[in-house]
């Protein structure tokens, strides 16, 4: 069985409804990364971490959003193994054909991209799932604006990076 975007979309929609029904909270995951950074910082700085105003708002602990992220990773792994699509691929073909197959470059690009996405999601007060899924589900104007910006910026970036227009 293939997981088409339509089946996955329905699944995410149902998950969002269930999350609202059971917890009265919107689906989102970027705060989990913030909490994780606080847990890592706590290893080195101890209780001083908890004194920071940011971590008083977003306590460094394992909560439902953190478990959601863990579930997404575990679920993706289980689904890929069950469907026979699991493999290690350090440099995807499209990236390699365009920029070369240097693993270090690919990891550096992924790290920088992840950091920028994390900063952007904290700056915007939520990630693509928070704004794009939960925001649109609540018919929030900010959610719809965010989705349009996600798609437009993704398309423009793909055109620029992969030279689609030339």
CSV table of N, CA, C and O in Angstrom, one decimal, residues 91-100 106 109 154-166:
chain,number,residue,atom,x,y,z
A,91,UNK,N,22.9,11.3,1.1
A,91,UNK,CA,22.7,12.4,0.1
A,91,UNK,C,21.7,12.0,-0.9
A,91,UNK,O,21.9,11.1,-1.7
A,92,UNK,N,20.5,12.6,-0.8
A,92,UNK,CA,19.4,12.3,-1.8
A,92,UNK,C,19.9,12.6,-3.2
A,92,UNK,O,20.7,13.5,-3.5
A,93,UNK,N,19.4,11.8,-4.2
A,93,UNK,CA,19.8,11.9,-5.6
A,93,UNK,C,19.6,13.3,-6.1
A,93,UNK,O,20.6,13.8,-6.8
A,94,UNK,N,18.5,14.0,-5.9
A,94,UNK,CA,18.3,15.3,-6.5
A,94,UNK,C,19.3,16.3,-5.9
A,94,UNK,O,19.9,17.1,-6.7
A,95,UNK,N,19.6,16.2,-4.6
A,95,UNK,CA,20.6,17.1,-4.0
A,95,UNK,C,22.0,16.8,-4.6
A,95,UNK,O,22.8,17.6,-5.0
A,96,UNK,N,22.3,15.5,-4.7
A,96,UNK,CA,23.6,15.0,-5.2
A,96,UNK,C,23.9,15.4,-6.6
A,96,UNK,O,25.0,15.9,-7.0
A,97,UNK,N,22.9,15.2,-7.5
A,97,UNK,CA,23.0,15.6,-8.9
A,97,UNK,C,23.2,17.1,-9.1
A,97,UNK,O,23.8,17.5,-10.0
A,98,UNK,N,22.7,17.9,-8.2
A,98,UNK,CA,22.7,19.3,-8.3
A,98,UNK,C,24.0,19.9,-7.6
A,98,UNK,O,24.7,20.7,-8.2
A,99,UNK,N,24.3,19.4,-6.4
A,99,UNK,CA,25.4,20.1,-5.6
A,99,UNK,C,26.5,19.1,-5.4
A,99,UNK,O,27.5,19.5,-4.8
A,100,UNK,N,26.5,17.9,-5.8
A,100,UNK,CA,27.5,16.9,-5.5
A,100,UNK,C,27.2,16.0,-4.4
A,100,UNK,O,26.3,16.3,-3.6
A,106,UNK,N,26.1,18.0,2.6
A,106,UNK,CA,24.7,17.7,2.8
A,106,UNK,C,24.3,17.8,4.2
A,106,UNK,O,23.3,18.4,4.6
A,109,UNK,N,24.3,21.6,5.2
A,109,UNK,CA,23.1,22.3,4.7
A,109,UNK,C,21.9,21.9,5.5
A,109,UNK,O,21.1,22.7,5.9
A,154,UNK,N,8.6,28.0,-0.7
A,154,UNK,CA,9.1,26.7,-1.1
A,154,UNK,C,9.3,26.6,-2.6
A,154,UNK,O,10.3,26.1,-3.1
A,155,UNK,N,8.3,27.1,-3.3
A,155,UNK,CA,8.3,27.0,-4.8
A,155,UNK,C,9.5,27.9,-5.3
A,155,UNK,O,10.3,27.5,-6.1
A,156,UNK,N,9.5,29.1,-4.8
A,156,UNK,CA,10.6,30.0,-5.2
A,156,UNK,C,12.0,29.5,-4.9
A,156,UNK,O,12.9,29.5,-5.7
A,157,UNK,N,12.1,28.9,-3.7
A,157,UNK,CA,13.4,28.4,-3.3
A,157,UNK,C,13.8,27.2,-4.2
A,157,UNK,O,14.9,27.1,-4.6
A,158,UNK,N,12.8,26.3,-4.5
A,158,UNK,CA,13.1,25.2,-5.4
A,158,UNK,C,13.5,25.6,-6.8
A,158,UNK,O,14.5,25.1,-7.4
A,159,UNK,N,12.8,26.7,-7.3
A,159,UNK,CA,13.2,27.2,-8.6
A,159,UNK,C,14.6,27.8,-8.6
A,159,UNK,O,15.4,27.5,-9.5
A,160,UNK,N,15.0,28.5,-7.5
A,160,UNK,CA,16.3,29.1,-7.4
A,160,UNK,C,17.4,28.1,-7.2
A,160,UNK,O,18.5,28.1,-7.9
A,161,UNK,N,17.2,27.1,-6.3
A,161,UNK,CA,18.2,26.1,-6.0
A,161,UNK,C,18.4,25.1,-7.1
A,161,UNK,O,19.6,24.7,-7.4
A,162,UNK,N,17.4,24.7,-7.8
A,162,UNK,CA,17.5,23.6,-8.8
A,162,UNK,C,17.4,24.1,-10.2
A,162,UNK,O,17.3,23.3,-11.1
A,163,UNK,N,17.4,25.4,-10.4
A,163,UNK,CA,17.5,26.0,-11.7
A,163,UNK,C,16.4,25.6,-12.7
A,163,UNK,O,16.6,25.3,-13.8
A,164,UNK,N,15.2,25.5,-12.2
A,164,UNK,CA,14.0,25.0,-12.9
A,164,UNK,C,13.8,26.0,-14.1
A,164,UNK,O,13.3,25.5,-15.2
A,165,UNK,N,14.0,27.3,-13.9
A,165,UNK,CA,13.6,28.2,-15.0
A,165,UNK,C,14.7,28.4,-16.0
A,165,UNK,O,14.5,29.0,-17.1
A,166,UNK,N,15.9,27.9,-15.8
A,166,UNK,CA,17.0,28.0,-16.8
A,166,UNK,C,17.6,26.7,-17.2
A,166,UNK,O,17.6,25.7,-16.7
